[in-house]
Coordinates of C-alpha atoms in Angstrom, one line a residue:
M751 CA -6.4 5.2 -0.2
G752 CA -6.9 2.2 -2.4
I753 CA -7.8 2.4 -6.1
K754 CA -11.0 0.4 -5.3
A755 CA -12.5 3.0 -3.1
A756 CA -16.0 3.5 -4.2
L757 CA -18.5 6.5 -4.1
P758 CA -22.3 6.4 -4.1
K759 CA -23.9 5.8 -7.5
Y760 CA -25.9 9.0 -7.5
E761 CA -22.7 11.0 -7.0
I762 CA -21.0 9.3 -10.0
Y763 CA -24.2 9.9 -12.1
F764 CA -24.0 13.7 -11.1
Y765 CA -20.3 13.8 -12.2
N766 CA -21.1 12.2 -15.6
T767 CA -24.0 14.6 -16.2
V768 CA -21.9 17.8 -15.4
L769 CA -19.2 16.5 -17.7
C770 CA -21.4 15.9 -20.5
L771 CA -23.0 19.2 -20.4
A772 CA -19.7 20.9 -20.1
M773 CA -18.4 19.2 -23.2
V774 CA -21.5 20.1 -25.3
W775 CA -21.2 23.7 -24.0
A776 CA -17.6 24.1 -25.0
A777 CA -18.0 22.4 -28.4
S778 CA -21.0 24.8 -29.2
W779 CA -18.7 27.8 -28.5
I780 CA -16.0 26.4 -30.7
S781 CA -18.4 25.5 -33.5
E782 CA -19.9 29.1 -33.4
V783 CA -16.4 30.7 -33.7
S784 CA -15.5 28.3 -36.6
S785 CA -18.7 29.0 -38.5
S786 CA -18.5 32.8 -38.0
N787 CA -14.8 33.0 -39.0
A788 CA -14.7 30.5 -41.9
N789 CA -13.9 33.3 -44.5
R790 CA -11.3 35.0 -42.3
K791 CA -8.2 36.1 -44.2
T792 CA -5.8 34.4 -41.8
F793 CA -7.8 31.1 -42.4
K794 CA -7.3 30.9 -46.1
S795 CA -3.9 29.0 -45.9
S796 CA -5.3 26.2 -43.8
V797 CA -9.2 26.2 -44.2
K798 CA -9.8 24.6 -47.7
P799 CA -13.0 23.8 -49.6
G800 CA -14.4 20.6 -48.2
W801 CA -18.0 19.3 -48.3
Y802 CA -19.4 21.2 -51.4
Y803 CA -23.0 19.9 -51.0
F804 CA -23.0 21.0 -47.3
G805 CA -21.2 24.3 -47.9
R806 CA -18.6 23.3 -45.3
K807 CA -14.8 24.1 -45.4
M808 CA -12.3 21.8 -43.9
D809 CA -9.4 22.5 -41.5
T810 CA -6.2 21.2 -43.2
A811 CA -3.7 22.8 -40.7
D812 CA -2.3 19.3 -39.6
F813 CA 0.2 18.5 -42.3
E814 CA 0.8 15.0 -40.7
W815 CA -2.9 14.0 -40.8
M816 CA -3.4 15.3 -44.4
M817 CA -0.1 13.5 -45.4
W818 CA -1.4 10.1 -44.1
F819 CA -4.9 10.1 -45.2
S820 CA -4.8 12.2 -48.4
T821 CA -1.3 12.5 -50.1
F822 CA 0.2 9.4 -48.6
R823 CA -2.9 7.1 -48.5
E824 CA -2.4 5.3 -51.7
H825 CA 1.2 4.6 -51.0
I826 CA 0.5 3.3 -47.6
L827 CA -2.3 1.0 -48.7
F828 CA -0.2 -0.3 -51.5
A829 CA 2.9 -1.1 -49.4
L830 CA 1.1 -2.6 -46.4
S831 CA -1.2 -4.7 -48.6
G832 CA 1.8 -6.2 -50.3
H833 CA 3.3 -6.9 -46.9
V834 CA 0.2 -8.6 -45.6
L835 CA 0.0 -10.7 -48.8
F836 CA 3.6 -11.9 -48.7
A837 CA 3.5 -12.5 -45.0
K838 CA 0.3 -14.6 -45.3
I839 CA 1.9 -16.7 -47.9
C840 CA 5.1 -17.2 -46.0
S841 CA 3.3 -18.1 -42.8
M842 CA 1.5 -20.8 -44.7
L843 CA 4.5 -22.3 -46.5
A844 CA 7.5 -21.6 -44.3
P845 CA 6.5 -20.0 -41.0
Q846 CA 10.1 -20.5 -39.6
H847 CA 11.4 -18.1 -42.2
R848 CA 8.8 -15.4 -42.0
S849 CA 11.2 -12.9 -40.4
L850 CA 13.5 -13.2 -43.2
V851 CA 10.7 -12.6 -45.7
Y852 CA 9.6 -9.5 -43.7
M853 CA 13.2 -8.2 -44.0
V854 CA 13.5 -8.8 -47.7
Y855 CA 10.0 -7.2 -48.5
G856 CA 10.9 -4.2 -46.3
L857 CA 14.4 -3.7 -47.8
L858 CA 12.8 -3.8 -51.4
A859 CA 10.1 -1.3 -50.4
V860 CA 12.5 1.1 -48.9
W861 CA 14.8 0.8 -51.8
T862 CA 11.9 1.4 -54.3
S863 CA 10.6 4.5 -52.5
M864 CA 13.8 6.2 -51.4
G865 CA 16.6 4.8 -53.6
W866 CA 19.7 2.7 -53.1
T867 CA 21.8 5.6 -51.5
Y868 CA 19.3 5.8 -48.7
V869 CA 19.4 2.1 -48.1
T870 CA 23.3 2.4 -48.1
L871 CA 23.0 5.1 -45.5
I872 CA 20.8 3.0 -43.2
L873 CA 23.0 0.0 -43.6
S874 CA 26.0 2.0 -42.7
H875 CA 24.4 3.1 -39.3
C876 CA 23.3 -0.5 -38.7
I877 CA 27.0 -1.8 -39.4
L878 CA 28.4 0.8 -37.1
L879 CA 26.3 0.2 -34.2
Y880 CA 26.6 -3.6 -34.5
S881 CA 30.3 -3.3 -34.5
I882 CA 30.2 -1.3 -31.3
S883 CA 27.8 -3.7 -29.7
L884 CA 30.5 -6.5 -30.0
V885 CA 32.5 -4.7 -27.4
K886 CA 29.6 -5.2 -24.9
L887 CA 30.0 -1.9 -23.1
R888 CA 26.7 -0.3 -22.5
W889 CA 28.0 3.3 -22.1
L890 CA 29.9 3.1 -25.3
C891 CA 26.8 1.7 -27.3
F892 CA 24.7 4.5 -25.7
V893 CA 27.1 7.3 -26.4
T894 CA 27.7 6.1 -30.0
G895 CA 23.9 5.7 -30.7
L896 CA 23.1 9.1 -29.3
A897 CA 25.9 10.8 -31.1
T898 CA 24.6 9.1 -34.4
L899 CA 21.1 10.3 -33.6
A900 CA 22.5 13.8 -33.1
T901 CA 23.8 13.8 -36.7
F902 CA 20.2 13.9 -37.8
K903 CA 19.3 16.9 -35.6
C904 CA 22.1 19.4 -36.1
E905 CA 23.9 20.9 -39.1
P906 CA 26.0 20.3 -41.1
F907 CA 25.4 16.7 -40.6
V908 CA 21.7 16.8 -41.5
S909 CA 22.2 18.5 -44.8
W910 CA 25.2 16.3 -45.7
Q911 CA 23.2 13.0 -45.2
A912 CA 20.1 14.3 -46.8
D913 CA 22.0 14.9 -50.0
F914 CA 22.5 11.2 -50.3
V915 CA 18.7 10.9 -51.1
Q916 CA 17.9 12.1 -54.6
G917 CA 14.6 12.4 -56.4
D918 CA 11.5 14.6 -56.3
F919 CA 9.2 12.4 -54.3
E920 CA 7.1 14.8 -52.4
L921 CA 7.4 12.9 -49.1
R922 CA 11.1 12.3 -49.3
H923 CA 12.1 14.5 -46.4
V924 CA 9.4 13.0 -44.1
L925 CA 10.4 9.5 -44.9
F926 CA 14.1 10.3 -44.7
Y927 CA 13.9 11.6 -41.1
G928 CA 11.4 9.2 -39.9
G929 CA 13.2 6.1 -41.2
C930 CA 16.6 7.3 -39.9
G931 CA 15.5 8.4 -36.5
F932 CA 13.7 5.1 -35.8
T933 CA 16.5 3.2 -37.2
I934 CA 19.0 4.7 -34.8
M935 CA 16.6 3.9 -31.8
R936 CA 16.3 0.3 -33.0
C937 CA 19.9 -0.1 -33.3
I938 CA 20.6 1.2 -29.9
S939 CA 18.1 -1.2 -28.5
F940 CA 19.8 -4.1 -30.4
A941 CA 23.3 -3.0 -29.2
L942 CA 22.1 -2.7 -25.5
E943 CA 20.4 -6.1 -25.7
N944 CA 23.6 -7.7 -27.2
C945 CA 25.5 -6.3 -24.3
E946 CA 23.1 -8.0 -21.9
R947 CA 23.5 -11.4 -23.7
K948 CA 26.0 -13.4 -21.6
E949 CA 27.0 -16.0 -24.3
G950 CA 28.0 -15.0 -27.8
N951 CA 26.5 -12.2 -30.0
Y952 CA 23.3 -11.8 -32.0
N953 CA 23.9 -12.2 -35.7
I954 CA 23.8 -8.9 -37.8
L955 CA 21.0 -10.5 -39.8
E956 CA 18.8 -10.4 -36.7
L957 CA 19.5 -6.6 -36.5
L958 CA 18.5 -6.3 -40.3
K959 CA 15.4 -8.2 -39.8
Y960 CA 14.5 -6.1 -36.7
N961 CA 15.1 -2.8 -38.5
F962 CA 13.7 -3.4 -42.0
Y963 CA 10.3 -4.8 -40.7
L964 CA 8.3 -2.4 -43.0
P965 CA 5.2 -1.5 -40.7
F966 CA 7.5 -0.2 -38.0
F967 CA 10.3 1.2 -40.4
Y968 CA 9.3 4.8 -41.2
F969 CA 6.9 5.9 -38.5
G970 CA 7.2 3.4 -35.6
P971 CA 6.1 2.4 -33.0
I972 CA 9.3 1.1 -31.6
M973 CA 9.3 -2.4 -30.2
T974 CA 12.5 -3.2 -28.2
F975 CA 14.7 -5.9 -29.8
D976 CA 14.2 -8.5 -27.0
K977 CA 10.5 -8.6 -27.7
F978 CA 10.7 -8.5 -31.4
Y979 CA 13.3 -11.3 -31.5
V980 CA 11.2 -13.7 -29.5
Q981 CA 8.0 -13.0 -31.3
A982 CA 9.4 -12.7 -34.9
N983 CA 11.2 -16.1 -34.6
N984 CA 8.4 -18.0 -32.9
P985 CA 7.3 -20.8 -35.3
N986 CA 4.1 -21.4 -33.4
L987 CA 1.4 -19.3 -35.3
A988 CA -1.6 -20.4 -33.5
R989 CA -4.2 -17.7 -33.0
K990 CA -5.9 -17.0 -29.7
E991 CA -9.6 -17.5 -29.3
R992 CA -11.5 -14.7 -31.1
E993 CA -8.1 -12.9 -32.0
M994 CA -9.1 -12.4 -35.6
W995 CA -12.4 -11.0 -34.5
N996 CA -10.6 -8.6 -32.2
I997 CA -8.3 -7.5 -35.0
S998 CA -11.2 -6.9 -37.3
V999 CA -13.1 -4.9 -34.7
Q1000 CA -10.0 -2.7 -34.0
G1001 CA -9.7 -2.1 -37.8
L1002 CA -13.4 -0.9 -38.0
I1003 CA -12.7 1.3 -34.9
H1004 CA -9.8 3.0 -36.6
L1005 CA -11.9 3.6 -39.7
A1006 CA -14.7 5.1 -37.6
A1007 CA -12.2 7.3 -35.9
I1008 CA -10.9 8.7 -39.2
L1009 CA -14.5 9.5 -40.3
V1010 CA -15.1 11.2 -37.0
V1011 CA -12.0 13.3 -37.3
D1012 CA -13.1 14.2 -40.9
I1013 CA -16.5 15.3 -39.7
L1014 CA -14.9 17.3 -36.9
F1015 CA -12.6 19.2 -39.2
H1016 CA -15.5 20.3 -41.2
F1017 CA -17.4 21.8 -38.3
M1018 CA -14.7 22.9 -35.7
Y1019 CA -11.4 24.4 -36.9
I1020 CA -9.6 23.3 -33.7
L1021 CA -6.1 23.5 -35.3
T1022 CA -6.5 26.7 -37.2
I1023 CA -8.0 28.9 -34.5
P1024 CA -5.2 28.6 -32.0
S1025 CA -2.8 30.0 -34.6
D1026 CA -4.7 33.2 -34.9
V1027 CA -3.8 35.2 -31.7
K1028 CA -5.9 38.3 -32.6
L1029 CA -9.0 36.0 -32.9
L1030 CA -8.3 34.3 -29.7
K1031 CA -8.4 37.6 -27.8
H1032 CA -12.1 38.1 -28.7
V1033 CA -13.4 34.7 -28.1
S1034 CA -15.0 33.4 -24.8
D1035 CA -13.1 31.7 -22.0
W1036 CA -15.1 28.5 -22.6
A1037 CA -13.9 28.5 -26.3
V1038 CA -10.2 28.9 -25.4
V1039 CA -10.4 26.2 -22.6
G1040 CA -12.3 23.9 -25.1
L1041 CA -9.7 24.5 -27.7
A1042 CA -6.8 23.6 -25.3
Y1043 CA -8.5 20.4 -24.4
T1044 CA -9.7 19.3 -27.8
N1045 CA -6.2 19.9 -29.3
L1046 CA -4.8 17.4 -26.9
V1047 CA -7.6 14.9 -27.4
Y1048 CA -7.2 15.2 -31.2
D1049 CA -3.5 14.5 -30.9
W1050 CA -4.1 11.5 -29.0
V1051 CA -6.7 10.2 -31.6
K1052 CA -4.2 10.9 -34.4
A1053 CA -1.5 8.9 -32.7
A1054 CA -3.9 6.2 -31.8
V1055 CA -5.2 5.9 -35.4
M1056 CA -1.8 6.1 -37.0
F1057 CA -0.2 3.6 -34.6
G1058 CA -3.3 1.5 -34.6
V1059 CA -3.4 0.9 -38.3
I1060 CA 0.3 -0.2 -38.2
N1061 CA -0.4 -2.3 -35.0
T1062 CA -3.3 -4.1 -36.9
V1063 CA -0.9 -5.2 -39.6
S1064 CA 1.8 -6.2 -37.1
R1065 CA -0.9 -8.3 -35.2
L1066 CA -1.8 -10.1 -38.4
D1067 CA 1.9 -11.1 -38.5
H1068 CA 1.6 -12.6 -35.0
L1069 CA 3.4 -9.9 -33.2
D1070 CA 2.3 -8.1 -30.0
P1071 CA 3.1 -4.5 -30.7
P1072 CA 3.1 -1.7 -28.0
K1073 CA -0.3 -0.5 -27.0
P1074 CA -2.0 2.6 -28.3
P1075 CA -1.2 5.9 -26.4
K1076 CA -3.2 6.6 -23.3
C1077 CA -5.8 9.3 -23.9
I1078 CA -5.0 12.7 -22.4
T1079 CA -8.5 12.6 -20.8
M1080 CA -7.3 9.8 -18.7
L1081 CA -4.2 11.4 -17.5
Y1082 CA -3.9 13.2 -14.2
V1083 CA -0.5 12.2 -13.1
F1084 CA 2.8 13.0 -14.8
A1085 CA 4.1 9.4 -14.6
E1086 CA 1.8 8.4 -17.4
T1087 CA 1.9 11.4 -19.8
H1088 CA 3.2 9.5 -22.9
F1089 CA 1.7 9.8 -26.2
D1090 CA 4.0 7.0 -27.8
R1091 CA 4.1 3.8 -25.8
G1092 CA 6.9 2.5 -28.0
I1093 CA 9.2 5.3 -27.1
N1094 CA 7.9 5.3 -23.6
D1095 CA 8.8 1.6 -23.2
W1096 CA 12.2 2.2 -24.7
L1097 CA 13.0 5.1 -22.5
C1098 CA 11.8 3.2 -19.3
K1099 CA 13.7 0.0 -20.1
Y1100 CA 17.0 1.6 -21.0
V1101 CA 17.1 4.9 -19.1
Y1102 CA 14.4 5.7 -16.6
D1103 CA 14.0 2.3 -14.8
Y1104 CA 17.6 1.4 -15.3
L1105 CA 18.7 4.6 -13.4
G1106 CA 15.7 5.2 -11.1
G1107 CA 15.3 1.8 -9.6
K1108 CA 12.1 1.5 -7.7
H1109 CA 11.7 5.3 -8.0
N1110 CA 11.5 5.9 -4.3
N1111 CA 14.7 7.8 -3.8
V1112 CA 14.4 11.4 -4.5
L1113 CA 18.0 11.9 -5.8
E1114 CA 17.9 8.8 -8.1
E1115 CA 14.6 9.8 -9.5
L1116 CA 16.0 13.3 -10.3
V1117 CA 18.9 11.8 -12.1
A1118 CA 16.7 9.3 -14.0
T1119 CA 14.2 12.0 -15.1
L1120 CA 17.0 14.4 -16.2
C1121 CA 18.7 11.7 -18.3
T1122 CA 15.3 10.6 -19.7
F1123 CA 14.2 14.0 -20.8
G1124 CA 17.7 14.6 -22.2
V1125 CA 17.4 11.7 -24.6
T1126 CA 13.8 12.9 -25.3
I1127 CA 15.1 16.4 -26.3
L1128 CA 17.6 14.8 -28.6
W1129 CA 14.9 12.6 -30.2
L1130 CA 12.5 15.5 -30.7
G1131 CA 15.2 17.9 -31.8
P1132 CA 16.4 20.6 -29.4
C1133 CA 14.7 23.9 -29.8
Q1134 CA 13.0 26.4 -27.4
V1135 CA 9.6 24.9 -27.2
V1136 CA 10.9 21.4 -26.7
L1137 CA 13.4 22.6 -23.9
I1138 CA 10.5 24.4 -22.1
W1139 CA 8.3 21.3 -22.5
A1140 CA 11.0 19.0 -21.2
F1141 CA 11.8 21.3 -18.2
F1142 CA 8.3 21.6 -16.9
N1143 CA 7.4 17.9 -17.4
C1144 CA 10.7 16.8 -15.8
F1145 CA 9.8 19.2 -12.8
G1146 CA 6.2 17.9 -12.6
L1147 CA 7.3 14.2 -12.6
N1148 CA 9.7 15.0 -9.7
F1149 CA 7.2 17.3 -7.8
E1150 CA 4.8 14.4 -7.7
L1151 CA 7.4 12.3 -5.9
W1152 CA 8.3 15.0 -3.5
T1153 CA 4.6 15.7 -2.7
A1154 CA 4.0 12.0 -2.2
K1155 CA 6.9 11.8 0.2
F1156 CA 5.8 14.8 2.1
F1157 CA 2.2 13.7 2.6
S1158 CA 3.3 10.2 3.6
M1159 CA 4.7 11.6 6.7
E1160 CA 3.0 12.5 10.0
P1161 CA 0.5 13.9 10.7
F1162 CA -0.9 13.7 7.2
A1163 CA -0.7 9.9 7.0
S1164 CA -2.7 9.6 10.3
F1165 CA -5.3 12.1 9.0
E1166 CA -5.9 10.0 5.9
M1167 CA -6.1 6.8 7.8
A1168 CA -8.7 8.3 10.1
M1169 CA -11.0 9.3 7.2
S1170 CA -13.1 7.0 5.0
E1171 CA -11.8 5.8 1.7
A1172 CA -14.5 7.7 -0.2
M1173 CA -13.5 11.0 1.5
S1174 CA -9.8 10.3 0.8
R1175 CA -10.7 9.8 -2.8
R1176 CA -12.5 13.1 -3.0
I1177 CA -9.5 15.1 -1.4
R1178 CA -7.0 13.4 -3.8
A1179 CA -9.2 14.3 -6.7
I1180 CA -9.0 17.9 -5.8
F1181 CA -5.2 17.9 -6.0
N1182 CA -5.4 15.8 -9.2
T1183 CA -7.6 18.6 -10.7
F1184 CA -4.9 21.1 -10.6
N1185 CA -2.4 18.5 -11.8
F1186 CA -4.6 17.7 -14.8
W1187 CA -4.5 21.3 -16.1
T1188 CA -0.8 21.6 -15.4
I1189 CA -0.2 18.6 -17.7
V1190 CA -2.5 20.2 -20.3
L1191 CA -0.7 23.5 -20.2
Y1192 CA 2.6 21.8 -20.5
N1193 CA 1.7 19.7 -23.3
I1194 CA 0.0 22.5 -25.4
L1195 CA 3.6 24.0 -25.6
A1196 CA 4.7 21.0 -27.7
L1197 CA 1.5 20.7 -29.8
N1198 CA 0.6 24.3 -30.5
S1199 CA 2.8 27.3 -29.5
L1200 CA 4.1 29.2 -26.5
D1201 CA 1.7 32.1 -27.2
F1202 CA -1.3 29.9 -27.1
A1203 CA -0.2 28.2 -23.9
K1204 CA 0.3 31.6 -22.3
L1205 CA -3.2 32.7 -23.4
V1206 CA -4.8 29.7 -22.0
A1207 CA -3.1 30.2 -18.6
K1208 CA -4.1 33.8 -18.5
R1209 CA -7.7 33.2 -19.3
L1210 CA -7.9 30.2 -16.8
L1211 CA -5.9 31.8 -13.9
L1212 CA -6.0 35.6 -14.3
R1213 CA -8.6 37.0 -16.5
G1214 CA -11.3 34.4 -15.9
F1215 CA -10.7 34.4 -12.0
P1216 CA -12.7 33.5 -10.1
I1217 CA -15.8 32.4 -12.1
T1218 CA -14.1 30.8 -15.0
T1219 CA -11.4 29.2 -12.9
I1220 CA -13.9 27.7 -10.3
I1221 CA -16.2 26.4 -12.9
V1222 CA -13.5 24.8 -15.0
M1223 CA -11.8 23.3 -12.0
F1224 CA -15.1 21.9 -10.8
V1225 CA -15.8 20.3 -14.2
T1226 CA -12.2 18.9 -14.2
Y1227 CA -12.9 17.7 -10.7
C1228 CA -15.9 15.7 -12.1
L1229 CA -13.8 14.3 -14.9
I1230 CA -11.1 13.1 -12.4
Q1231 CA -13.8 11.2 -10.4
V1232 CA -15.2 9.6 -13.6
I1233 CA -11.7 8.5 -14.5
K1234 CA -11.2 7.1 -11.0
E1235 CA -14.4 5.3 -11.2
R1236 CA -13.3 3.7 -14.5
E1237 CA -10.0 2.7 -13.0
R1238 CA -11.8 1.2 -10.0
R1239 CA -14.0 -1.0 -12.1
Q1240 CA -11.0 -2.1 -14.2
A1241 CA -9.1 -2.9 -11.0
L1242 CA -12.0 -5.1 -9.7
I1243 CA -11.9 -7.0 -13.0
D1244 CA -8.2 -7.4 -13.1
D1245 CA -8.0 -8.2 -9.3
P1246 CA -11.4 -9.1 -8.0
D1247 CA -11.9 -9.1 -4.2
P1248 CA -11.6 -12.6 -2.8
I1249 CA -15.0 -14.2 -1.7
P1250 CA -15.2 -14.7 1.9
P1251 CA -15.2 -18.4 2.8
A1252 CA -18.5 -19.9 3.9
P1253 CA -18.7 -20.5 7.7
V1254 CA -17.7 -24.0 8.7
P1255 CA -20.6 -25.7 10.6
A1256 CA -19.8 -26.8 14.2
P1257 CA -19.1 -30.6 14.5
I1258 CA -22.2 -32.6 15.7
P1259 CA -21.5 -34.7 18.7
A1260 CA -21.9 -38.5 18.2
T1261 CA -24.6 -38.8 20.8
T1262 CA -26.7 -36.2 18.9
I1263 CA -26.2 -38.1 15.6
S1264 CA -27.2 -41.5 17.3
S1265 CA -30.3 -39.9 18.8
T1266 CA -31.1 -38.3 15.6
V1267 CA -30.9 -41.5 13.7
T1268 CA -32.9 -43.3 16.4
T1269 CA -35.6 -40.6 16.3
A1270 CA -35.8 -40.8 12.5
A1271 CA -36.1 -44.5 12.7
T1272 CA -38.8 -44.5 15.5
P1273 CA -42.1 -43.0 15.0
A1274 CA -42.6 -39.7 16.8
A1275 CA -44.6 -40.1 20.1
P1276 CA -47.3 -37.5 20.8
Q1277 CA -45.8 -34.7 22.8
P1278 CA -47.6 -33.5 25.9
V1279 CA -49.0 -30.0 25.9
V1280 CA -46.8 -27.8 28.2
E1281 CA -48.1 -24.7 29.9
P1282 CA -46.4 -21.5 28.8
G1283 CA -45.5 -20.6 32.4
K1284 CA -44.0 -23.8 33.2
E1285 CA -42.0 -23.9 30.0
K1286 CA -40.5 -20.5 30.9
A1287 CA -39.7 -21.6 34.3
E1288 CA -37.9 -24.7 33.1

């Protein structure tokens, strides 16, 4: 079944209508639970006074969001504004040295915020991995990089290195782990790219330019060294048509998303409610299912906004950063379940695609996924929730390949070839429906808790069976069809169907041409009237 398989328009309109009504229904349940329990004792630690004039309290359970847009807002605006200012001046006066200016400004900003001991620690890791990269052995660079990354995830190395950073800056611990973790990933990328270089080695100054680019330093995203090196050292700074307009529009979209999330936090406490297991036992199935879905959508919005603000600045610097994460609403296959495209690109380039090849062989795919999720566990920090999340996602990714291999055999392949493309799309959407909720349940583990994931699974599959199960699966089926329709339209834009050539007229004989010319030149003689019977006989 091709991605361009179409369905009747009235069917697509029906799916959109059902989906919108279900969204409104679930949101009304969540809003009612939030309003009726705003003064609950268990909510006091996370639900704080918000809009005084409207009498609404605000959900402040997400420390990361509050840190970015409340506590850390002034620091971010000041640091990024200075970066944009110096980058603009440099691009006007000496564009060939702009990457060096980025490094100097980033180094000074890190030194100002975290101190010279932190800068020394970062430089020591850079020098270590640069020295290993000179040997040009991929496995040695990988082992050294992962061992260095492990020193920030396990004791006593974590505490020992954290003691190097002094001061009472309230975000010191967040900046410490963020800067160190992303530094190691960037150094590994540099080392592996240096191993691939056939002649000579990259200068250590290129590693420092790459690592101390301030917009990416503390919170990412990660751009692999080969892409950064080409883009940061490109002296041609010409803008594409309407590029500045697109950057401005993206900035306004991010601002609008921040306002929407702020409004959402005042009316629906989607982050605080899942932490109260006693309350969840008394709410409706629709509220529980809606909470599971909205939590994942919110996590995508948060990542899209956080990375989007940074990406906007990097695009002003004439870079092409990793794209924002793909929304959970658009995911119904495990192969695309990534919330950070920078980390995903890094893992695919150096682990997953390197070991998995074309991802057709079952054994190679198993080895590639195991190694990929092994690195991911180390990146996130090994713990029970992360291990369970990694296991189920690794299994889901391999199970998709096994299922595809199984249904590509006979007689299933012949059955699908015999049916229409529209019917094949409907049948595939049924399987994608169950896959979608599998992805939702697996990722709730990482975002909320194991208890909340168990509760959602019980409500969806056991306690709510069969009414809630059937209704939710039908709504999800409608969602899958809406997603497939969007993908179909995008595929037609990216790869339009070829226009069939116009029929070539048959060649006219020369005698006909001469007689036509003679007839056109000679006045037409009056034609005799022919009887109908005679004309038919002739």
